[in-house]
Short mmCIF file of C-alpha atoms and ligand atoms in Angstrom, two decimals:
data_model
loop_
_atom_site.label_atom_id
_atom_site.label_comp_id
_atom_site.label_asym_id
_atom_site.label_seq_id
_atom_site.Cartn_x
_atom_site.Cartn_y
_atom_site.Cartn_z
CA MET A 1 -17.22 21.80 -288.21
CA ASN A 2 -17.03 25.17 -286.69
CA TYR A 3 -15.70 28.60 -288.00
CA LEU A 4 -13.48 30.86 -286.24
CA SER A 5 -12.71 34.62 -286.76
CA THR A 6 -9.63 35.91 -288.00
CA ARG A 7 -9.65 38.40 -285.32
CA GLY A 8 -10.23 36.32 -282.45
CA GLU A 9 -12.95 38.61 -280.73
CA ALA A 10 -16.60 36.91 -282.34
CA PRO A 11 -18.18 33.60 -281.39
CA SER A 12 -17.37 30.61 -283.36
CA LEU A 13 -20.17 29.56 -285.96
CA SER A 14 -21.58 26.55 -287.66
CA PHE A 15 -21.20 26.41 -291.30
CA THR A 16 -24.76 27.92 -292.12
CA ASP A 17 -24.35 30.29 -289.27
CA ALA A 18 -21.08 31.79 -291.06
CA LEU A 19 -22.75 31.56 -294.33
CA ILE A 20 -25.29 33.81 -293.73
CA ALA A 21 -23.06 36.37 -291.30
CA GLY A 22 -20.56 36.97 -293.89
CA LEU A 23 -18.43 39.17 -292.12
CA ALA A 24 -17.65 38.61 -288.31
CA GLN A 25 -18.91 40.82 -285.84
CA ASP A 26 -15.46 41.68 -284.60
CA GLY A 27 -14.64 42.77 -288.31
CA GLY A 28 -12.63 39.59 -289.24
CA LEU A 29 -13.34 36.97 -291.78
CA TYR A 30 -14.26 33.33 -291.09
CA LEU A 31 -12.20 30.05 -291.43
CA PRO A 32 -12.79 26.53 -290.33
CA GLU A 33 -11.25 25.40 -286.99
CA ALA A 34 -9.15 22.78 -289.33
CA TYR A 35 -8.94 21.60 -293.05
CA PRO A 36 -10.39 18.16 -293.89
CA ARG A 37 -7.77 16.31 -295.75
CA LEU A 38 -8.77 14.11 -298.74
CA SER A 39 -6.55 11.13 -299.25
CA GLU A 40 -4.50 10.21 -302.32
CA ARG A 41 -7.13 7.55 -303.15
CA GLU A 42 -9.85 9.87 -302.60
CA ILE A 43 -8.44 12.58 -305.19
CA ALA A 44 -7.64 10.02 -307.74
CA GLY A 45 -10.87 8.73 -307.31
CA PHE A 46 -12.27 12.07 -308.55
CA ALA A 47 -11.11 11.12 -312.44
CA GLY A 48 -13.88 11.14 -314.61
CA LEU A 49 -16.54 12.03 -312.11
CA PRO A 50 -19.30 14.58 -312.88
CA TYR A 51 -18.70 18.20 -311.65
CA GLY A 52 -21.39 17.68 -308.88
CA ALA A 53 -19.87 14.69 -307.43
CA VAL A 54 -16.74 16.12 -307.32
CA ALA A 55 -18.15 19.23 -305.62
CA GLN A 56 -20.17 16.92 -303.11
CA ALA A 57 -16.72 15.58 -301.93
CA VAL A 58 -14.88 18.78 -301.52
CA ILE A 59 -17.76 20.66 -299.91
CA ALA A 60 -19.37 18.38 -297.50
CA PRO A 61 -17.03 18.15 -294.80
CA PHE A 62 -16.91 21.86 -294.44
CA VAL A 63 -20.66 21.67 -294.07
CA GLY A 64 -20.30 18.97 -291.19
CA ASN A 65 -23.71 18.14 -289.98
CA ALA A 66 -24.94 21.88 -290.43
CA LEU A 67 -27.29 20.56 -293.55
CA GLU A 68 -28.40 17.18 -294.48
CA ARG A 69 -26.36 15.54 -297.13
CA LYS A 70 -29.52 15.04 -299.30
CA ALA A 71 -30.27 19.04 -299.26
CA LEU A 72 -26.53 19.76 -300.00
CA ARG A 73 -26.67 17.33 -303.18
CA ALA A 74 -29.70 18.81 -304.28
CA ALA A 75 -28.47 22.57 -303.84
CA ILE A 76 -25.30 21.51 -305.91
CA GLU A 77 -26.98 19.61 -308.73
CA THR A 78 -29.54 22.38 -309.35
CA ALA A 79 -26.63 25.08 -309.15
CA TYR A 80 -24.57 23.48 -311.92
CA ALA A 81 -27.45 22.51 -314.10
CA SER A 82 -27.83 25.75 -315.13
CA PHE A 83 -24.17 26.14 -317.03
CA ASP A 84 -23.95 25.40 -320.65
CA ASP A 85 -21.13 23.01 -320.88
CA ALA A 86 -21.55 19.71 -319.61
CA ALA A 87 -18.10 19.58 -318.00
CA VAL A 88 -19.36 22.98 -316.23
CA THR A 89 -15.63 23.94 -316.12
CA PRO A 90 -13.94 22.63 -319.52
CA LEU A 91 -10.19 22.80 -319.46
CA THR A 92 -8.31 23.38 -322.84
CA GLN A 93 -4.71 23.70 -323.99
CA ILE A 94 -3.12 26.83 -324.91
CA GLY A 95 0.44 26.50 -325.30
CA ASP A 96 3.21 23.91 -324.10
CA ASN A 97 2.27 22.60 -320.79
CA LEU A 98 -0.10 25.67 -320.52
CA PHE A 99 -3.89 25.03 -320.08
CA LEU A 100 -7.03 27.29 -319.75
CA LEU A 101 -9.72 26.33 -317.38
CA GLU A 102 -13.11 27.90 -318.47
CA LEU A 103 -14.99 29.15 -315.45
CA PHE A 104 -17.22 31.16 -317.52
CA HIS A 105 -20.14 28.96 -318.81
CA GLY A 106 -22.76 29.91 -316.11
CA PRO A 107 -25.62 32.35 -316.36
CA THR A 108 -23.57 35.54 -316.28
CA LEU A 109 -20.24 34.54 -318.01
CA ALA A 110 -18.05 35.15 -315.03
CA PHE A 111 -16.43 32.88 -312.35
CA LYS A 112 -18.50 34.21 -309.53
CA ASP A 113 -21.48 32.24 -311.09
CA LEU A 114 -19.79 29.07 -309.78
CA ALA A 115 -20.15 30.07 -306.18
CA MET A 116 -23.23 32.25 -306.47
CA GLN A 117 -25.37 29.88 -308.28
CA PHE A 118 -24.72 27.46 -305.32
CA LEU A 119 -25.21 30.41 -302.50
CA GLY A 120 -28.53 30.96 -304.62
CA GLN A 121 -29.53 27.53 -303.70
CA LEU A 122 -28.28 27.23 -300.02
CA MET A 123 -29.25 30.73 -298.36
CA PRO A 124 -33.06 30.57 -299.31
CA GLN A 125 -33.02 27.00 -297.87
CA VAL A 126 -31.32 28.22 -294.84
CA PHE A 127 -33.98 31.04 -294.25
CA ALA A 128 -36.72 29.08 -294.79
CA ALA A 129 -35.60 26.66 -291.87
CA ARG A 130 -35.39 29.61 -289.71
CA GLY A 131 -38.72 31.03 -290.69
CA LYS A 132 -37.58 34.48 -291.62
CA ARG A 133 -37.50 36.50 -294.80
CA ALA A 134 -34.20 38.09 -295.43
CA THR A 135 -32.68 40.80 -297.26
CA ILE A 136 -29.55 40.23 -299.18
CA LEU A 137 -27.54 43.75 -299.75
CA ALA A 138 -24.34 43.85 -301.79
CA ALA A 139 -22.49 46.64 -303.86
CA THR A 140 -21.02 45.45 -307.12
CA SER A 141 -18.12 46.62 -309.55
CA GLY A 142 -19.90 44.40 -312.03
CA ASP A 143 -19.54 40.69 -312.15
CA THR A 144 -20.86 39.87 -308.56
CA GLY A 145 -24.03 41.64 -308.88
CA ALA A 146 -24.96 40.20 -312.01
CA ALA A 147 -24.02 36.73 -310.82
CA ALA A 148 -26.04 37.71 -307.64
CA VAL A 149 -29.13 38.89 -309.51
CA ALA A 150 -28.97 35.45 -311.63
CA ALA A 151 -28.45 33.21 -308.63
CA PHE A 152 -31.66 34.90 -306.14
CA ARG A 153 -33.99 35.87 -308.76
CA ASP A 154 -37.27 34.77 -307.63
CA ALA A 155 -35.65 32.83 -304.36
CA VAL A 156 -38.42 32.48 -301.84
CA GLY A 157 -38.14 34.55 -298.73
CA VAL A 158 -35.34 36.57 -300.03
CA ASP A 159 -35.08 40.27 -301.43
CA LEU A 160 -31.89 41.15 -302.88
CA PHE A 161 -30.49 44.69 -303.16
CA ILE A 162 -27.43 45.27 -305.47
CA LEU A 163 -25.81 48.56 -305.62
CA TYR A 164 -23.30 49.76 -308.58
CA PRO A 165 -21.71 52.68 -309.24
CA LYS A 166 -23.53 54.61 -312.15
CA GLY A 167 -21.53 54.85 -315.44
CA ARG A 168 -18.65 52.66 -314.08
CA VAL A 169 -19.56 49.01 -314.87
CA SER A 170 -19.79 47.82 -318.57
CA ASP A 171 -22.89 47.67 -320.89
CA VAL A 172 -23.11 43.82 -320.61
CA GLN A 173 -22.53 43.76 -316.76
CA ARG A 174 -25.23 46.60 -316.32
CA ARG A 175 -27.96 44.88 -318.56
CA GLN A 176 -27.29 41.68 -317.06
CA MET A 177 -28.57 43.12 -313.41
CA THR A 178 -30.95 45.90 -314.90
CA THR A 179 -33.06 43.40 -317.49
CA VAL A 180 -34.18 40.74 -314.96
CA ALA A 181 -37.81 41.44 -314.36
CA ALA A 182 -38.18 39.73 -310.94
CA GLU A 183 -40.22 41.23 -307.89
CA ASN A 184 -37.64 40.32 -305.41
CA VAL A 185 -34.48 41.85 -307.27
CA HIS A 186 -33.89 45.69 -306.81
CA VAL A 187 -30.87 47.18 -308.74
CA ILE A 188 -29.61 50.58 -307.43
CA ALA A 189 -27.17 52.73 -309.45
CA VAL A 190 -25.11 55.01 -306.79
CA ASP A 191 -24.14 58.56 -307.80
CA GLY A 192 -20.49 57.59 -306.79
CA THR A 193 -17.50 55.20 -307.33
CA PHE A 194 -17.39 51.41 -306.33
CA ASP A 195 -15.93 52.55 -302.81
CA ASP A 196 -19.02 54.75 -302.53
CA ALA A 197 -21.45 52.03 -303.06
CA GLN A 198 -19.36 49.63 -300.76
CA ALA A 199 -19.38 52.58 -297.90
CA LEU A 200 -23.31 52.66 -298.30
CA VAL A 201 -23.54 48.99 -297.81
CA LYS A 202 -21.14 48.75 -295.01
CA ALA A 203 -23.06 51.90 -292.86
CA LEU A 204 -26.28 49.69 -293.04
CA PHE A 205 -24.76 46.40 -292.00
CA ALA A 206 -22.78 48.42 -289.28
CA ASN A 207 -26.16 49.70 -287.97
CA LYS A 208 -27.48 47.20 -285.80
CA ARG A 209 -31.17 48.58 -285.53
CA LEU A 210 -31.03 48.49 -289.48
CA ARG A 211 -29.28 44.90 -289.69
CA ASP A 212 -32.01 43.41 -287.52
CA GLU A 213 -34.97 45.29 -289.31
CA PHE A 214 -33.98 44.10 -292.80
CA ALA A 215 -32.66 40.78 -291.70
CA LEU A 216 -29.56 41.82 -293.82
CA SER A 217 -27.44 39.05 -295.14
CA GLY A 218 -24.15 39.22 -297.32
CA VAL A 219 -22.86 37.60 -300.32
CA ASN A 220 -19.64 39.50 -301.14
CA SER A 221 -16.50 37.76 -301.65
CA ILE A 222 -15.30 37.41 -297.98
CA ASN A 223 -18.56 34.75 -297.70
CA TRP A 224 -16.75 31.55 -296.43
CA ALA A 225 -19.09 29.40 -298.51
CA ARG A 226 -18.21 30.98 -301.86
CA LEU A 227 -14.42 29.89 -301.28
CA VAL A 228 -15.48 26.54 -300.48
CA ALA A 229 -17.28 26.11 -303.82
CA GLN A 230 -14.55 27.70 -305.52
CA ALA A 231 -12.07 25.14 -304.32
CA VAL A 232 -13.88 22.32 -306.19
CA TYR A 233 -12.53 23.47 -309.79
CA TYR A 234 -8.95 23.30 -308.49
CA PHE A 235 -9.53 19.58 -307.90
CA VAL A 236 -11.47 18.75 -311.04
CA SER A 237 -8.76 20.57 -313.18
CA ALA A 238 -5.76 19.23 -311.65
CA VAL A 239 -7.12 15.32 -311.57
CA ALA A 240 -7.80 15.93 -315.51
CA LEU A 241 -4.11 16.56 -315.75
CA GLY A 242 -3.15 13.63 -313.63
CA SER A 243 -3.08 14.78 -310.07
CA PRO A 244 -2.67 13.69 -307.49
CA ARG A 245 0.38 11.58 -309.45
CA ARG A 246 1.61 14.78 -310.88
CA PRO A 247 1.65 18.23 -309.34
CA VAL A 248 0.26 21.15 -311.32
CA SER A 249 0.50 24.97 -311.01
CA PHE A 250 -2.36 27.61 -311.17
CA ALA A 251 -2.33 31.30 -312.47
CA VAL A 252 -5.15 33.05 -310.95
CA PRO A 253 -6.35 36.80 -312.16
CA THR A 254 -6.67 38.48 -308.70
CA GLY A 255 -8.42 41.29 -307.02
CA ASN A 256 -10.21 40.51 -303.62
CA PHE A 257 -7.76 37.14 -303.21
CA GLY A 258 -10.79 35.10 -302.86
CA ASP A 259 -10.48 32.81 -305.95
CA VAL A 260 -6.60 32.27 -305.54
CA PHE A 261 -7.29 31.80 -302.16
CA ALA A 262 -9.52 28.72 -302.70
CA GLY A 263 -6.67 27.30 -304.46
CA TRP A 264 -4.46 27.36 -301.17
CA ILE A 265 -7.62 25.44 -299.71
CA ALA A 266 -7.58 22.73 -302.30
CA LYS A 267 -3.71 22.56 -301.46
CA ARG A 268 -4.50 22.44 -297.87
CA MET A 269 -6.94 19.64 -298.24
CA GLY A 270 -4.11 17.49 -300.01
CA LEU A 271 -4.18 18.62 -303.61
CA PRO A 272 -0.49 18.68 -304.77
CA VAL A 273 -0.24 22.43 -306.24
CA GLU A 274 3.20 23.43 -306.96
CA ARG A 275 2.84 27.00 -307.38
CA LEU A 276 -0.38 29.51 -306.97
CA VAL A 277 0.93 32.42 -309.24
CA ILE A 278 -1.45 35.82 -308.16
CA ALA A 279 -1.92 37.52 -311.58
CA THR A 280 -2.60 41.22 -310.91
CA ASN A 281 -3.38 44.17 -313.35
CA ALA A 282 -1.63 47.65 -312.66
CA ASN A 283 -3.01 47.54 -309.26
CA ASP A 284 -0.51 45.26 -308.09
CA ILE A 285 -0.68 45.50 -304.06
CA LEU A 286 -0.12 42.03 -303.83
CA ALA A 287 2.54 41.75 -306.40
CA ARG A 288 4.36 44.72 -304.35
CA ALA A 289 3.72 43.10 -300.83
CA LEU A 290 5.16 39.83 -301.96
CA ALA A 291 8.32 41.00 -303.25
CA THR A 292 8.86 43.75 -300.77
CA GLY A 293 7.16 42.33 -297.54
CA ARG A 294 5.37 45.82 -297.29
CA TYR A 295 1.46 45.83 -297.94
CA GLU A 296 0.49 49.27 -298.51
CA ILE A 297 -2.63 50.65 -300.54
CA GLY A 298 -1.91 52.60 -303.45
CA ALA A 299 -4.55 54.66 -305.66
CA VAL A 300 -6.93 52.54 -307.69
CA GLN A 301 -6.20 52.68 -311.44
CA ALA A 302 -8.67 52.10 -314.19
CA THR A 303 -7.68 49.28 -316.23
CA GLN A 304 -9.13 46.91 -319.01
CA SER A 305 -9.66 44.15 -316.55
CA PRO A 306 -11.90 46.48 -314.02
CA SER A 307 -13.06 43.44 -311.73
CA MET A 308 -9.43 43.28 -310.57
CA ASP A 309 -9.08 46.96 -310.30
CA ILE A 310 -8.80 46.69 -306.13
CA GLN A 311 -6.31 47.93 -303.89
CA VAL A 312 -7.36 46.36 -300.90
CA SER A 313 -7.64 42.53 -301.10
CA SER A 314 -9.98 41.42 -298.47
CA ASN A 315 -9.39 37.84 -298.43
CA PHE A 316 -5.65 38.43 -297.82
CA GLU A 317 -6.44 38.64 -294.23
CA ARG A 318 -7.42 34.95 -294.47
CA LEU A 319 -3.61 33.96 -295.37
CA LEU A 320 -2.20 36.17 -292.77
CA PHE A 321 -4.08 34.72 -290.21
CA GLU A 322 -2.99 31.34 -291.32
CA THR A 323 0.69 32.09 -291.73
CA TYR A 324 0.99 34.13 -288.66
CA ARG A 325 0.12 30.62 -286.92
CA ARG A 326 -3.77 31.78 -286.23
CA ASP A 327 -2.29 34.72 -283.94
CA SER A 328 -5.24 36.76 -284.12
CA ALA A 329 -4.10 39.61 -281.69
CA ALA A 330 -1.18 39.98 -284.62
CA ILE A 331 -3.92 40.27 -287.29
CA ARG A 332 -5.72 42.83 -285.32
CA ARG A 333 -2.48 44.72 -285.22
CA LEU A 334 -2.21 44.59 -289.19
CA MET A 335 -5.42 45.58 -289.97
CA SER A 336 -5.53 48.33 -287.44
CA ALA A 337 -2.03 49.69 -289.27
CA LEU A 338 -3.75 49.56 -292.61
CA ARG A 339 -6.78 51.42 -291.33
CA GLN A 340 -4.64 54.35 -289.65
CA THR A 341 -1.75 54.50 -291.92
CA GLY A 342 -2.50 52.53 -295.22
CA GLY A 343 -0.10 49.94 -294.92
CA PHE A 344 1.86 47.28 -292.62
CA ARG A 345 4.86 45.12 -293.31
CA ILE A 346 4.27 41.22 -293.29
CA ALA A 347 7.00 39.61 -290.54
CA SER A 348 9.86 37.27 -292.28
CA GLU A 349 8.25 33.86 -291.20
CA PRO A 350 4.79 34.42 -292.66
CA LEU A 351 6.41 36.36 -295.65
CA ALA A 352 8.37 33.01 -296.17
CA ALA A 353 5.25 30.84 -295.92
CA ILE A 354 3.63 33.07 -298.34
CA ARG A 355 6.34 33.12 -300.93
CA GLY A 356 6.45 29.42 -300.13
CA ASP A 357 3.24 28.59 -301.86
CA PHE A 358 2.62 32.01 -303.94
CA ASP A 359 3.99 33.72 -306.65
CA ALA A 360 2.89 37.22 -307.97
CA VAL A 361 3.19 38.71 -311.44
CA ARG A 362 1.98 42.20 -312.47
CA VAL A 363 1.08 42.11 -316.11
CA GLY A 364 0.24 45.99 -317.69
CA GLU A 365 -2.20 47.33 -319.83
CA ALA A 366 -0.10 46.83 -323.18
CA GLU A 367 0.89 43.37 -322.52
CA THR A 368 -2.44 42.45 -321.76
CA VAL A 369 -3.58 43.23 -325.31
CA GLU A 370 -0.60 41.66 -326.53
CA GLU A 371 -1.82 38.48 -324.76
CA ILE A 372 -5.22 38.54 -326.01
CA ALA A 373 -3.53 38.81 -329.76
CA ARG A 374 -1.19 36.05 -329.04
CA VAL A 375 -3.56 33.48 -327.77
CA TRP A 376 -5.94 34.32 -330.71
CA ARG A 377 -3.11 34.00 -333.06
CA GLU A 378 -1.53 30.67 -331.79
CA THR A 379 -5.02 28.92 -330.64
CA GLN A 380 -7.61 30.72 -332.62
CA LYS A 381 -9.28 31.53 -329.14
CA LEU A 382 -10.95 34.72 -327.73
CA ILE A 383 -9.86 35.33 -324.39
CA ASP A 384 -11.18 38.38 -322.14
CA PRO A 385 -8.77 40.93 -320.46
CA HIS A 386 -8.90 39.31 -317.19
CA THR A 387 -7.63 36.07 -318.23
CA ALA A 388 -4.98 37.77 -320.64
CA VAL A 389 -3.78 39.08 -317.13
CA GLY A 390 -3.60 35.22 -316.04
CA VAL A 391 -2.13 34.16 -319.17
CA GLY A 392 0.66 36.54 -318.99
CA ALA A 393 1.65 35.89 -315.49
CA ALA A 394 1.56 31.96 -316.25
CA ARG A 395 3.95 32.35 -318.77
CA ALA A 396 6.49 34.30 -316.81
CA ALA A 397 5.75 31.65 -314.06
CA LEU A 398 6.23 28.69 -316.67
CA LYS A 399 9.96 29.88 -317.38
CA ALA A 400 10.76 28.65 -313.67
CA LYS A 401 9.41 25.52 -313.82
CA PRO A 402 8.68 24.46 -317.56
CA GLN A 403 8.04 21.01 -316.41
CA VAL A 404 5.16 21.44 -314.04
CA PRO A 405 1.54 22.15 -315.90
CA MET A 406 0.38 25.35 -315.67
CA ILE A 407 -3.59 25.94 -315.48
CA VAL A 408 -4.71 29.47 -315.79
CA LEU A 409 -8.12 30.39 -314.72
CA GLY A 410 -10.48 31.73 -317.36
CA THR A 411 -12.62 34.19 -315.10
CA ALA A 412 -14.88 35.71 -317.80
CA HIS A 413 -16.29 35.28 -321.21
CA PRO A 414 -14.30 37.30 -324.04
CA GLY A 415 -18.22 38.46 -324.91
CA LYS A 416 -18.50 40.29 -321.58
CA PHE A 417 -15.45 42.85 -322.16
CA PRO A 418 -15.59 43.21 -326.09
CA ALA A 419 -13.78 46.33 -326.28
CA ALA A 420 -10.50 45.25 -324.99
CA VAL A 421 -10.58 41.98 -327.36
CA GLU A 422 -11.66 43.91 -330.39
CA ARG A 423 -8.66 46.35 -329.72
CA ALA A 424 -6.45 43.27 -329.62
CA THR A 425 -7.75 41.26 -332.44
CA CYS A 426 -9.89 43.54 -334.68
CA ILE A 427 -12.92 40.71 -333.81
CA VAL A 428 -15.76 41.72 -331.89
CA PRO A 429 -16.50 38.60 -329.47
CA GLN A 430 -20.36 37.43 -329.72
CA LEU A 431 -22.20 36.94 -326.60
CA PRO A 432 -23.63 33.09 -326.13
CA PRO A 433 -26.91 32.74 -327.92
CA ARG A 434 -29.06 32.37 -324.74
CA LEU A 435 -27.82 36.20 -324.09
CA ALA A 436 -28.03 37.23 -327.54
CA ASP A 437 -31.30 39.66 -327.20
CA LEU A 438 -29.41 41.27 -324.03
CA PHE A 439 -29.35 44.82 -325.61
CA SER A 440 -32.71 44.49 -326.67
CA ARG A 441 -34.50 43.69 -322.99
CA GLN A 442 -36.04 46.34 -320.90
CA GLU A 443 -34.04 47.89 -318.05
CA ARG A 444 -35.20 48.80 -314.75
CA PHE A 445 -33.08 50.44 -312.05
CA GLU A 446 -33.14 53.05 -309.51
CA VAL A 447 -30.74 55.96 -309.28
CA VAL A 448 -30.28 56.32 -305.28
CA ALA A 449 -28.45 59.35 -303.89
CA ASN A 450 -25.20 58.39 -302.01
CA ASP A 451 -26.60 58.34 -298.43
CA PRO A 452 -27.57 55.45 -295.47
CA ALA A 453 -30.70 57.01 -294.65
CA GLY A 454 -32.01 57.56 -297.88
CA LEU A 455 -31.07 54.49 -299.04
CA ALA A 456 -32.65 52.51 -296.15
CA ALA A 457 -35.81 54.38 -296.70
CA TYR A 458 -35.80 53.30 -299.99
CA MET A 459 -35.34 49.76 -299.33
CA ARG A 460 -38.64 49.94 -296.95
CA GLY A 461 -40.83 51.20 -299.75
CA ARG A 462 -39.96 48.43 -302.26
CA LEU A 463 -40.10 45.91 -299.49
CA ALA A 464 -43.40 47.11 -298.83
CA ALA A 465 -44.45 47.29 -302.11
CA SER A 466 -42.99 43.39 -302.79
CA LYS A 467 -45.25 42.32 -300.07
CA ARG A 468 -47.97 43.98 -301.17
CA ALA A 469 -47.36 42.11 -304.70
CA ALA A 470 -46.91 39.12 -303.16
CA SER A 471 -50.37 38.89 -300.91
C1 LIG B 1 -13.99 38.97 -309.50
C2 LIG B 1 -13.41 38.84 -310.80
C3 LIG B 1 -11.71 38.48 -310.64
C4 LIG B 1 -11.07 38.54 -309.03
O1 LIG B 1 -11.50 37.59 -308.23
P1 LIG B 1 -10.97 37.58 -306.87
O2 LIG B 1 -11.80 36.46 -306.34
O3 LIG B 1 -11.83 38.86 -306.37
O4 LIG B 1 -9.69 37.60 -306.72
C5 LIG B 1 -11.33 38.02 -311.58
N1 LIG B 1 -11.83 38.29 -312.90
C6 LIG B 1 -12.77 38.40 -313.23
C7 LIG B 1 -13.76 38.60 -314.41
C8 LIG B 1 -13.66 38.59 -311.78
O5 LIG B 1 -15.15 38.84 -312.06
#
């Protein structure tokens, strides 16, 4: 299986090359040449299987012969052994035909662990097979960084540098990054916003000399392997409710469009998905785009669901590429208009195709609080504000098709965002016992000025020190 760039001007790559590259050299995102299709019998056969077995069946066709089957199986088994629920992603009912898929049982309590734990097994193997040490560099608004630190701590042959905006991530998120004492983990607070941190990372990746010097690799949500790993739980949960005999719909709290695009991949692979509901907070660029056909960047607003406070949904480019029938010249035009004018119009045929699969619902701040309170009142379950945006959108979408089961993706544990949960329910959600001492652990981080040359110098120093420690 080979992978193509959405912009059509980068070489096509194997699964492992696309895994290491992250972004394509032409600025595009990688997609498979074709989507493997699972038969109804194969999908029906997932019923009752352990999570790892379904993951193997869904992921293997995308890997092709880039990795040995045994190595892939071992990576999957180890990745999901760290979850605190035997089902990995348990499904519960929270209303009439309304279900909650709990994606927060991994080490850092957000769904990012599902993909990142898998990358943490896979990438060191690939670097080792190529005989080179690598540096993973990523900016985070909170959850990705925590998940990456948990996944790559003590990995052999890999150094991890995580940049977060100082004072702009939650205490739990920060401590999950800064309290991990591993020689290969380097957590950096940037004086600035998430966009500043992201711009620093992009500046280093854009510099070929630095890219080669550090052997830079990325793990942000445009990495294709993350999306494939996320397609797995769409199968697991749909089959638990009677698919492929019975179609289901999903409501997905959305920021960068990675998670909900994984649902679209599952549908392309043969899962009978009726509707994919994009749930957005006040940062509603996708809801506006589906309603009006105009994709237009607005100002980022801070909300109670900060992991979705994003205006440019990078992975949306993948859906555009598919709905423009893989016309990479058209995608280059759209992305250049986005850069130059801050927006573009989606042509009528691709817009109709997008509306054929997706709904988009905006859930405001007051409604988010109401939803947390309502779910608590009706089910005695606490949900986090991101999940609440999903539940609000799910209820709105269920009205149109009440007979089709609706699965809401629960993207974070309530204990990760306690302030919003307390505001809605007057209850302070607790962290799971394994994280109970998080606030008494020692923090380690460095503050670095918002400047690419300074960051590169800092990284050189840290790498030299960790080399000395290792020898
Ligand atoms: C990252 C994140 C999201 C958004 O997921 P995307 O794949 O970026 O759309 C939603 N909720 C939580 C808790 C997250 O960490």
